[in-house]
Amino acid sequence: MSEMFKISLPDGSIREMPEGSTPADVAAAIGPGLAKAALAAKIDGELVDLTRPFTGDAALALVTSRDEAEALDLARHDFAHVLAEAVQALFPGTQITFGPSTDDGFYYDFAPPVIDGKARPFTDEDLPAIEAEMRRIIGADKPLRREVWSREQLISRWKQQGESFKAEWAAELPGDEPLTVYWSGDDWLDMCRGPHLPSTGKLDPAAFKLTRVSGAYWRGDQKNAMLSRIYGTGWLNKKQLAEHLTRLEEAAKRDHRKLGNEMDLFHLQHEAHGSVFWHPKGYVIYRALEDYMRRAISKADCKEVKTPQVMDARQWEQSGHWGKYRENMFVIPDEVPNTEDDGPIISDDAQWMALKPMNCPAHVLIFKQGIKSYRDLPLRIVENGCCHRNEPHGALHGLMRVRQFTQDDGHIFCREDQIVGEVQAFCEMADRVYKDFGFTYAIKLALRPDNRIGTDEQWDKAEAELRDAVVRAGLATEEYGWEELPGEGAFYAPKLEWHLTDAIGRTWQVGTIQSDRMLPERLDAHYIGEDGEKHRPVMLHRAIFGSYERFIGILIEHFAGKLPVWLAPVQAVVATIVSDADGYAADVAAKLKAAGVRVETDLRNEKINYKVREHSLKKVPHLLVVGKREAEEGTVAVRTLGAEHQKVMSLDEAIALLTNEALAPDLKA
């Protein structure tokens, strides 16, 4: 007689199931509707296949499409496997590597087949045929079956199939890790931890789309073979896919790289990978943000500083960055290298320096200049600091991910008893800033990760300090999306994060503040306390924009290029209908400029409709049209971007209107 296991369900009931039973059996015992809807299961909190047998008494929760996060991840994982099976069916000789789910879909990396001695990379033209084959596999409703193999068995299989990449990967997996494969039917398998849906038929064939093909290096190393990466987006149903494609279409219209080119704001090129060439109009936006932030930090009683770009490697060793962040740093020798035909030669005696990837250690060095008393705290310093990080070429993305960037990077050195008040003040400052730009946001507390330093008591204290500050600021509410994120803090401290929501619903993690007791210790920073003894300050790392480059990219996409008037590079253009109005147009522009408005004139011998269309594409907020009649009457016809009709008003009224709109929100009464 087989042993009976007690299976606890979420509603508190208990089912007794015989040994060898699976979650699928429990679903069937409850009813045919649930058996059909079940996609996977959680056994004692672990997500597993429906066909995984119970090994003893357990708590069971069945996963259906209502559990959207888990269901989406499962579906996207399965879409990736179906993609790999389809590609190998259509293109024999293709080697598979691996393909995970992503935030909105999936991808898979392939080593293309070799034809006539040459690899044939996949292209976007291959995608329709691959999609059709994927739908055939989904329609076949092939069962997805898990097996555990030995390392030798798995490596042998991959070598027999000519799968050199998979064989290499299998050979390097930890020796004590069970190696699992999943069969699709009886004719295709892949190495995978799982879990998976019960069969390919659980996927909606109308809920995915392959989007593009790109190059990718094996294991992300440019020294390795180049692979073809096929991307797709996958959802639970056709409606979700349609909504996502609409969002993508809208996002493409708002792409900051496209708009940056159309508006003549900036460009990037290979002579300076990951660094921005700001054009005059783009730099106007940059400077307007810089001026705004300088006013904000001045109101918060912060002092602006400037620190060196290049610092000795020994400083980075002492701070800990050399050991943990070295691969992301640009390192240079402190000597003039000898040059030969093979290139520069560095002697063994060269001292190493590095371009700073962040400002924190330099700010500690400023704090350490002179003796600090408890009366000097808090010390708040901010730097619009240029930093460099050696990001991989393939990871660079317009203004959103660059190698050279400028942070609104601040540090507050304070006593233990000042932490909550300082964090509360920063929360209130961040709230004002984001509202000035028209953003809503969610504020989240990232809590201790598993891999961390410090005691539980220290973490309890640090997390409570940040939590209390948000509560005091009145932001720990549903309105502000308050949420705590277990395990997502830095290894040395918890942090608060600000997640902005843009006009099409995307979120961007921008601002942060975190408490740091480690760096002052490593760099031997101290102050003299009221007791006359040395004490370590707490160092609060804070930023609001994050980086100017990325924040500008977010603003461009949020506003679809139609920036608020105070940020617009050109706030108004005075355009003539006839050449007889050229003199009047120049006078109008001069008066607007004297009033502080960024203005240009368009006196070209072109039709006014052509001028209107051109300046609309450049997202100029106001077009002031003048002709012979306006010149005689001292008026202007104001066409506002996005408005259906123009308004005729006196020049004085127009100047008052534009002067008010050109003011930054923090300067308005």
XYZ file of C-alpha atoms in Angstrom:
669
model
C 0.000 0.000 0.000
C 1.453 3.360 -1.046
C 2.114 6.108 1.475
C -0.400 8.994 1.613
C 0.824 12.615 1.625
C -1.077 15.536 3.140
C -1.264 18.414 0.640
C -2.269 21.771 2.150
C -4.105 24.176 -0.167
C -4.300 28.002 0.054
C -7.890 27.915 1.349
C -6.736 25.921 4.392
C -8.115 22.592 3.206
C -6.001 19.430 3.040
C -6.041 16.775 0.347
C -4.571 13.345 0.939
C -2.770 12.119 -2.183
C -0.938 8.809 -2.748
C 2.829 8.718 -3.193
C 3.733 9.494 -6.801
C 0.938 12.041 -7.186
C 1.605 15.396 -8.814
C 0.078 18.898 -8.644
C -1.712 18.029 -11.893
C -3.446 15.178 -10.072
C -4.576 17.546 -7.321
C -5.931 19.990 -9.923
C -7.843 17.157 -11.626
C -9.251 15.984 -8.296
C -10.564 19.480 -7.568
C -12.254 19.809 -10.948
C -11.834 19.762 -14.738
C -11.877 23.564 -14.973
C -8.870 23.928 -12.709
C -7.102 21.012 -14.400
C -7.396 22.851 -17.708
C -6.415 26.255 -16.298
C -3.410 25.101 -14.230
C -0.058 26.064 -15.747
C 2.441 25.226 -12.984
C 2.580 24.821 -9.226
C 4.264 26.112 -6.116
C 5.296 23.333 -3.736
C 6.359 24.814 -0.405
C 6.901 28.113 -2.235
C 9.065 26.672 -5.042
C 7.746 27.075 -8.588
C 7.734 23.653 -10.298
C 6.190 21.773 -13.208
C 2.663 20.415 -12.773
C 4.066 16.918 -13.297
C 6.691 17.096 -10.515
C 5.778 14.325 -7.982
C 5.359 15.201 -4.318
C 8.083 13.840 -2.060
C 6.168 14.231 1.184
C 3.620 16.409 2.946
C 3.597 19.814 1.259
C 1.883 23.170 0.862
C 0.566 23.536 -2.698
C -0.566 26.563 -4.711
C -1.609 26.055 -8.319
C -0.523 28.726 -10.813
C -3.005 29.882 -13.463
C -3.115 32.840 -15.850
C -4.563 34.892 -12.988
C -1.126 34.710 -11.367
C 0.091 36.989 -14.109
C 3.720 37.513 -13.071
C 4.511 33.791 -12.785
C 2.370 32.885 -15.807
C 4.046 35.474 -18.016
C 7.518 34.341 -17.032
C 6.618 30.711 -17.758
C 5.080 31.595 -21.124
C 8.051 33.700 -22.190
C 10.465 30.964 -21.149
C 8.505 28.475 -23.250
C 8.330 30.856 -26.219
C 12.151 30.967 -26.122
C 12.360 27.157 -26.256
C 9.807 26.978 -29.067
C 11.853 29.600 -30.927
C 14.990 27.461 -30.609
C 13.156 24.332 -31.795
C 11.687 26.220 -34.766
C 15.056 27.629 -35.839
C 16.734 24.222 -35.743
C 13.847 22.710 -37.734
C 14.133 25.356 -40.447
C 17.907 25.748 -40.483
C 19.656 22.394 -39.909
C 23.168 22.788 -38.568
C 22.254 25.685 -36.261
C 23.730 25.352 -32.774
C 21.675 26.474 -29.789
C 23.176 28.231 -26.767
C 20.679 29.661 -24.276
C 17.642 31.938 -24.206
C 15.994 33.497 -21.168
C 12.759 35.364 -20.633
C 12.995 39.155 -20.367
C 10.823 41.927 -18.937
C 8.568 41.963 -22.002
C 9.479 38.832 -23.914
C 12.360 36.518 -24.648
C 15.406 35.925 -26.810
C 17.614 33.048 -27.881
C 21.224 33.050 -29.065
C 22.208 30.841 -31.995
C 25.423 29.872 -33.762
C 24.228 30.116 -37.391
C 24.686 27.160 -39.749
C 27.807 27.024 -41.897
C 27.021 27.044 -45.613
C 29.830 26.601 -48.154
C 32.377 27.113 -45.411
C 30.822 30.358 -44.204
C 28.440 31.050 -41.337
C 25.092 32.465 -42.415
C 23.870 34.958 -39.768
C 20.138 35.256 -39.329
C 18.403 38.425 -40.501
C 15.058 40.102 -39.931
C 13.904 38.575 -43.235
C 14.011 35.129 -41.584
C 11.550 36.079 -38.852
C 8.200 35.468 -40.651
C 9.156 31.876 -41.519
C 10.380 31.252 -37.959
C 7.134 32.665 -36.530
C 5.106 30.327 -38.767
C 7.124 27.311 -37.606
C 6.689 28.366 -33.968
C 2.926 28.470 -34.458
C 3.039 24.982 -35.977
C 4.898 23.675 -32.897
C 2.445 25.401 -30.558
C -0.489 23.980 -32.523
C 0.973 20.463 -32.222
C 0.457 20.732 -28.428
C 3.699 18.880 -27.734
C 4.119 17.777 -24.103
C 7.061 19.360 -22.266
C 8.718 16.657 -20.185
C 11.483 16.989 -17.586
C 14.324 14.478 -17.123
C 17.428 14.451 -14.922
C 20.614 13.351 -16.728
C 24.149 12.655 -15.622
C 26.852 15.113 -16.640
C 28.557 12.507 -18.851
C 25.277 11.581 -20.545
C 24.448 15.213 -21.237
C 27.889 16.182 -22.560
C 27.939 13.082 -24.764
C 24.529 13.984 -26.213
C 25.607 17.535 -27.042
C 28.833 16.406 -28.673
C 27.012 13.804 -30.773
C 24.611 16.516 -31.937
C 27.479 18.911 -32.772
C 26.340 21.285 -30.011
C 29.779 22.499 -28.910
C 28.426 25.519 -26.995
C 25.991 23.428 -24.959
C 28.700 20.842 -24.260
C 31.012 23.582 -22.969
C 28.275 24.979 -20.760
C 27.314 21.570 -19.346
C 30.934 20.784 -18.493
C 31.216 23.925 -16.349
C 28.043 23.568 -14.288
C 28.596 22.878 -10.563
C 29.237 19.213 -9.869
C 26.536 18.917 -7.211
C 23.822 20.534 -9.353
C 21.215 18.184 -10.885
C 21.352 18.561 -14.671
C 17.882 18.660 -16.178
C 16.641 18.618 -19.737
C 13.186 19.239 -21.143
C 11.823 17.314 -24.089
C 9.420 18.934 -26.520
C 7.466 15.873 -27.585
C 9.913 13.046 -28.272
C 12.088 14.712 -30.906
C 13.711 17.880 -29.446
C 15.294 18.741 -26.140
C 17.149 21.546 -24.437
C 19.122 21.816 -21.219
C 17.144 23.881 -18.717
C 16.401 24.209 -14.995
C 12.718 24.804 -15.722
C 9.952 24.901 -14.818
C 7.837 24.842 -17.983
C 4.198 24.740 -18.982
C 2.673 21.267 -19.399
C 2.749 21.495 -23.210
C 3.377 23.890 -26.083
C -0.395 24.098 -26.599
C -0.717 26.107 -23.389
C 0.840 29.026 -25.296
C -1.396 31.349 -27.284
C -0.098 31.253 -30.897
C -1.434 34.788 -31.430
C 0.284 36.218 -28.333
C 3.883 36.529 -29.533
C 5.883 38.325 -32.183
C 9.540 38.124 -33.164
C 10.911 41.645 -33.219
C 14.519 41.768 -34.386
C 17.876 40.074 -34.872
C 21.168 41.346 -33.499
C 24.678 40.110 -32.870
C 25.766 38.822 -29.473
C 29.011 37.302 -28.247
C 29.037 33.859 -26.679
C 28.843 34.366 -22.927
C 28.981 38.133 -23.427
C 32.731 38.136 -24.133
C 33.854 39.904 -27.318
C 36.809 37.519 -27.519
C 34.360 34.670 -28.149
C 32.341 33.661 -31.208
C 29.726 36.009 -32.588
C 26.192 34.594 -32.383
C 22.820 35.659 -33.773
C 20.349 36.781 -31.121
C 16.665 36.641 -32.058
C 14.374 38.748 -29.881
C 10.650 38.318 -29.388
C 7.873 39.657 -27.242
C 5.483 37.189 -25.630
C 2.240 37.513 -23.666
C -0.614 35.433 -22.323
C -3.130 36.467 -24.980
C -3.601 38.422 -28.189
C -5.012 41.468 -26.404
C -1.926 41.859 -24.218
C 0.306 41.577 -27.291
C -1.696 44.222 -29.181
C -1.468 46.623 -26.241
C 2.275 46.040 -25.993
C 2.827 46.609 -29.717
C 0.878 49.866 -29.435
C 3.169 50.907 -26.573
C 6.206 49.991 -28.674
C 4.896 52.047 -31.578
C 4.374 55.012 -29.280
C 7.806 54.484 -27.721
C 9.386 54.444 -31.198
C 7.809 57.827 -31.949
C 9.278 59.118 -28.679
C 12.737 57.553 -29.099
C 15.137 60.184 -27.770
C 17.769 59.234 -30.363
C 15.362 59.900 -33.244
C 14.026 63.123 -31.707
C 17.521 64.224 -30.695
C 18.524 64.058 -34.351
C 15.364 65.786 -35.624
C 15.695 68.550 -33.028
C 19.479 68.858 -33.542
C 20.234 68.265 -29.844
C 23.148 65.793 -29.772
C 24.830 62.924 -31.525
C 27.059 59.951 -30.743
C 29.752 58.415 -32.943
C 32.369 55.673 -32.762
C 35.302 58.049 -32.256
C 34.024 58.457 -28.685
C 31.990 55.342 -27.889
C 29.385 56.065 -25.257
C 30.134 59.782 -24.942
C 27.733 62.518 -26.009
C 28.456 65.316 -28.468
C 26.078 68.026 -27.248
C 24.972 70.442 -29.971
C 24.147 74.052 -29.035
C 20.411 73.384 -28.695
C 20.931 70.239 -26.649
C 23.372 71.987 -24.369
C 20.728 74.640 -23.655
C 18.590 71.872 -22.099
C 21.594 70.561 -20.173
C 22.423 74.029 -18.809
C 18.789 74.728 -17.895
C 18.718 71.532 -15.830
C 22.080 72.344 -14.276
C 20.880 75.834 -13.297
C 17.666 74.372 -11.872
C 19.569 71.821 -9.786
C 21.995 74.461 -8.509
C 19.048 76.494 -7.233
C 17.519 73.382 -5.640
C 20.677 72.373 -3.791
C 21.280 75.948 -2.669
C 17.806 76.016 -1.095
C 18.665 72.729 0.639
C 21.812 74.303 2.129
C 24.146 72.084 0.110
C 27.601 73.263 -0.954
C 28.794 72.570 -4.493
C 32.269 71.108 -4.960
C 34.473 69.947 -7.824
C 36.893 67.011 -7.629
C 39.577 65.551 -9.941
C 38.783 63.277 -12.875
C 41.848 61.076 -12.361
C 42.834 59.558 -9.029
C 45.598 57.213 -7.909
C 44.776 53.503 -7.963
C 45.765 53.221 -4.306
C 42.810 55.434 -3.401
C 40.454 53.085 -5.273
C 42.078 50.084 -3.586
C 41.492 51.613 -0.160
C 37.872 52.452 -0.969
C 37.255 48.878 -2.175
C 36.311 49.828 -5.731
C 39.514 48.432 -7.250
C 38.638 44.934 -6.100
C 34.897 45.033 -6.780
C 34.562 47.459 -9.703
C 37.863 47.267 -11.565
C 36.421 45.826 -14.817
C 34.179 48.893 -15.166
C 36.982 51.435 -14.693
C 39.193 53.143 -17.277
C 42.751 52.687 -16.024
C 45.734 54.736 -17.204
C 49.482 54.569 -16.381
C 51.094 57.446 -14.534
C 53.936 57.680 -17.053
C 54.560 58.588 -20.662
C 54.726 55.229 -22.463
C 57.500 54.367 -24.869
C 56.211 53.801 -28.371
C 57.368 51.213 -30.842
C 55.926 49.742 -34.014
C 53.730 47.414 -31.958
C 52.198 50.275 -29.999
C 52.762 51.913 -26.594
C 54.934 50.078 -24.072
C 54.285 50.450 -20.339
C 57.146 49.758 -17.938
C 56.759 47.410 -14.981
C 57.348 50.386 -12.688
C 54.309 52.339 -13.907
C 51.942 53.568 -11.224
C 48.283 53.153 -12.131
C 45.564 55.742 -11.998
C 41.893 55.610 -12.978
C 39.210 57.902 -14.325
C 36.675 58.145 -11.535
C 33.549 55.991 -12.016
C 31.851 57.768 -9.106
C 32.494 60.754 -6.843
C 32.120 59.173 -3.391
C 35.799 58.618 -2.394
C 36.759 62.121 -3.531
C 34.027 63.600 -1.348
C 35.366 61.700 1.654
C 38.764 63.292 0.962
C 37.128 66.738 1.062
C 35.483 65.859 4.372
C 38.858 64.793 5.783
C 40.495 68.160 5.069
C 40.788 69.823 8.440
C 39.387 68.668 11.753
C 35.609 68.295 11.782
C 33.561 68.799 14.938
C 30.110 67.439 15.710
C 28.990 71.065 15.375
C 30.044 71.021 11.681
C 27.575 68.237 10.911
C 25.619 67.691 8.842
C 27.987 68.573 5.992
C 26.120 68.474 2.685
C 28.187 68.562 -0.501
C 27.049 68.075 -4.096
C 28.993 67.767 -7.311
C 27.809 67.911 -10.888
C 30.583 65.405 -11.386
C 31.703 63.925 -14.682
C 32.323 60.174 -14.344
C 33.490 57.405 -16.674
C 32.480 53.741 -16.634
C 33.746 51.134 -19.054
C 30.416 49.800 -20.273
C 30.474 47.109 -23.010
C 29.853 48.493 -26.499
C 26.774 46.315 -26.929
C 25.187 47.714 -23.764
C 25.385 51.366 -24.841
C 22.046 52.973 -25.683
C 21.778 56.624 -26.681
C 21.666 58.870 -23.628
C 20.240 56.105 -21.448
C 23.470 54.151 -21.053
C 26.749 55.884 -21.763
C 30.392 55.710 -20.755
C 30.849 59.370 -19.859
C 28.114 60.988 -17.805
C 27.559 63.704 -15.227
C 25.815 62.953 -11.939
C 24.027 65.350 -9.611
C 25.901 63.415 -6.979
C 25.674 64.489 -3.360
C 26.859 63.200 -0.010
C 25.695 64.133 3.444
C 28.090 63.470 6.308
C 26.097 63.373 9.514
C 25.817 62.010 13.023
C 23.709 58.970 13.845
C 21.014 61.132 15.428
C 20.728 63.270 12.270
C 20.061 60.488 9.734
C 16.262 60.419 9.819
C 15.940 64.209 9.582
C 18.384 64.422 6.674
C 16.690 61.628 4.722
C 13.272 63.206 5.377
C 14.508 66.554 4.016
C 15.886 64.820 0.935
C 12.572 63.008 0.358
C 10.747 66.335 0.455
C 13.261 67.917 -1.920
C 12.965 65.024 -4.401
C 9.181 65.295 -4.252
C 9.316 68.988 -5.226
C 11.768 68.344 -8.059
C 9.860 65.497 -9.693
C 6.565 67.397 -9.440
C 8.201 70.418 -11.095
C 8.862 68.169 -14.102
C 5.345 66.751 -14.107
C 6.286 63.226 -13.033
C 4.399 60.907 -10.752
C 6.552 58.384 -8.942
C 6.691 55.418 -6.635
C 9.117 55.343 -3.722
C 10.540 51.986 -2.669
C 12.780 50.724 0.119
C 15.342 48.145 -1.037
C 16.058 45.842 1.906
C 19.003 43.639 2.942
C 20.280 41.116 0.381
C 21.426 37.607 1.325
C 25.041 38.500 0.511
C 25.781 41.413 2.837
C 28.114 42.751 5.449
C 27.165 43.857 8.949
C 24.975 42.386 11.659
C 21.216 41.939 11.614
C 20.968 44.583 14.330
C 22.829 47.084 12.128
C 20.537 46.298 9.188
C 17.438 46.587 11.377
C 18.580 50.050 12.432
C 19.511 51.236 8.925
C 16.245 50.030 7.378
C 14.203 51.589 10.182
C 15.948 54.944 9.685
C 14.994 55.111 5.999
C 11.479 53.833 6.654
C 10.894 56.370 9.430
C 12.115 59.221 7.212
C 9.614 58.365 4.462
C 6.796 58.088 7.011
C 7.690 61.494 8.483
C 7.721 62.989 4.970
C 4.186 61.633 4.450
C 5.244 59.568 1.436
C 4.784 56.007 2.764
C 1.325 55.795 1.206
C -0.444 54.067 -1.657
C -0.546 57.395 -3.518
C 3.244 57.364 -3.681
C 3.482 53.670 -4.525
C 5.269 52.923 -1.248
C 6.715 49.414 -1.341
C 9.466 47.454 0.363
C 11.693 45.267 -1.823
C 13.253 42.331 0.055
C 16.796 41.459 -0.974
C 17.364 44.413 -3.333
C 19.582 46.616 -1.181
C 23.317 47.101 -1.733
C 25.616 44.648 0.047
C 26.559 47.332 2.568
C 23.325 49.293 3.090
C 19.609 49.578 2.301
C 18.450 52.346 -0.027
C 15.423 54.343 -1.047
C 14.619 54.411 -4.770
C 12.403 56.751 -6.781
C 10.687 55.167 -9.804
C 9.251 57.760 -12.191
C 6.278 56.951 -14.430
C 6.345 58.555 -17.870
C 3.549 59.591 -20.227
C 3.110 56.094 -21.703
C 3.323 54.190 -18.446
C 6.972 53.156 -18.439
C 8.889 53.382 -15.179
C 12.421 54.704 -14.726
C 14.445 54.250 -11.554
C 16.164 57.600 -11.073
C 16.732 59.051 -7.610
C 18.285 57.221 -4.652
C 19.488 57.804 -1.135
C 21.328 55.243 0.969
C 23.193 55.258 4.233
C 26.803 54.077 4.242
C 28.816 53.300 7.330
C 31.478 51.350 5.411
C 33.252 53.934 3.227
C 33.973 56.386 6.081
C 35.515 53.412 7.907
C 37.630 52.295 4.939
C 38.900 55.817 4.265
C 39.326 56.681 7.960
C 36.936 59.638 8.099
C 36.064 60.909 11.550
C 34.820 63.909 13.494
C 35.351 65.030 17.065
C 32.255 64.393 19.153
C 30.851 66.344 22.064
C 32.794 63.969 24.309
C 36.103 64.993 22.700
C 36.559 61.537 21.142
C 36.775 60.514 17.476
C 33.567 59.216 15.869
C 32.735 57.918 12.409
C 30.233 59.966 10.406
C 27.455 58.250 8.488
C 27.664 58.989 4.756
C 24.365 59.415 2.898
C 24.719 58.961 -0.886
C 21.985 60.848 -2.765
C 21.014 61.809 -6.304
C 17.822 63.121 -7.897
C 18.464 63.253 -11.644
C 20.863 60.324 -11.407
C 22.752 61.437 -14.497
C 22.020 64.467 -16.642
C 22.357 62.428 -19.830
C 19.819 59.775 -18.849
C 17.423 62.283 -17.289
C 17.419 64.341 -20.495
C 16.720 61.167 -22.475
C 13.795 60.386 -20.167
C 12.448 63.954 -20.498
C 12.631 63.857 -24.301
C 10.677 60.589 -24.401
C 8.214 61.601 -21.685
C 7.297 64.816 -23.507
C 7.760 63.295 -27.003
C 10.158 66.162 -27.692
C 7.532 68.797 -26.780
C 9.484 70.035 -23.778
C 8.011 72.562 -21.360
C 8.731 76.074 -22.582
C 11.331 76.716 -19.858
C 13.376 73.735 -21.095
C 12.857 74.162 -24.841
C 16.095 75.083 -26.658
C 14.200 77.561 -28.830
C 11.152 78.926 -27.046
C 9.749 80.971 -29.907
C 10.320 81.632 -33.606
C 9.157 84.828 -35.270
C 8.229 83.895 -38.847
C 7.292 86.299 -41.626
C 4.519 85.910 -44.172
C 5.964 88.543 -46.508
C 9.376 90.181 -46.728
C 7.803 93.568 -45.963
C 7.547 92.369 -42.327
C 11.238 91.472 -41.947
C 12.076 94.635 -40.015
C 9.129 94.213 -37.663
C 10.047 90.527 -37.091
C 13.550 91.566 -36.073
C 12.125 94.135 -33.620
C 9.761 91.512 -32.123
C 12.643 89.063 -31.691
C 14.860 91.709 -30.085
C 12.183 92.600 -27.509
C 11.556 88.931 -26.693
C 15.284 88.306 -26.297
C 15.588 91.320 -24.009
C 12.789 89.818 -21.898
C 14.794 86.592 -21.509
C 13.068 84.453 -24.151
C 15.184 82.172 -26.381
C 13.998 83.295 -29.794
C 14.931 82.957 -33.460
C 13.603 84.540 -36.646
C 12.606 82.835 -39.890
C 12.756 85.382 -42.703
C 13.116 82.878 -45.540
C 11.196 83.346 -48.759
C 8.997 80.294 -48.068
C 5.261 79.827 -47.653
C 4.085 80.227 -44.080
C 2.552 76.731 -44.024
C 5.997 75.295 -44.845
C 7.551 77.267 -41.985
C 4.829 76.172 -39.560
C 5.325 72.504 -40.479
C 9.118 72.686 -40.187
C 9.167 74.367 -36.778
C 6.464 72.001 -35.515
C 8.737 69.061 -36.365
C 11.479 70.765 -34.370
C 9.052 71.021 -31.423
C 9.261 74.826 -31.083
C 6.598 75.733 -28.469
C 5.467 79.027 -30.006
C 5.516 80.355 -33.548
C 4.828 84.105 -33.824
C 3.588 84.820 -37.343
C 3.867 88.398 -38.617
C 2.889 90.021 -41.890
C 2.251 93.521 -43.154
C -0.981 93.858 -41.142
C 0.665 92.728 -37.857
C 3.515 95.164 -38.460
C 1.103 98.027 -38.921
C -1.012 97.126 -35.867
C 1.836 96.074 -33.532
C 0.382 92.574 -33.084
C 1.502 88.971 -33.569
C -0.405 85.788 -34.445
C 0.709 83.181 -31.893
C 0.600 79.514 -32.995
C 1.204 77.244 -29.985
C 2.511 73.743 -30.643
C -0.363 71.265 -30.458
C -3.113 73.913 -30.493
C -5.676 73.936 -33.313
C -6.003 77.702 -33.708
C -3.734 80.711 -33.558
C -4.359 83.703 -31.285
C -3.797 87.275 -32.386
C -2.574 89.527 -29.570
C -0.605 92.669 -29.003
C 3.164 92.359 -28.857
C 3.146 93.341 -25.172
C 0.646 90.550 -24.404
C 2.776 88.039 -26.302
C 5.915 89.095 -24.455
C 4.132 88.756 -21.100
C 2.799 85.293 -22.059
C 6.137 83.942 -23.253
C 8.143 85.528 -20.449
C 5.971 83.779 -17.870
C 6.104 80.411 -19.644
C 9.896 80.691 -20.066
C 10.380 80.796 -16.294
C 11.438 77.559 -14.585
C 8.716 76.295 -12.206
C 10.812 76.992 -9.112
C 11.145 80.657 -10.143
C 7.441 81.290 -10.575
C 5.580 83.010 -7.759
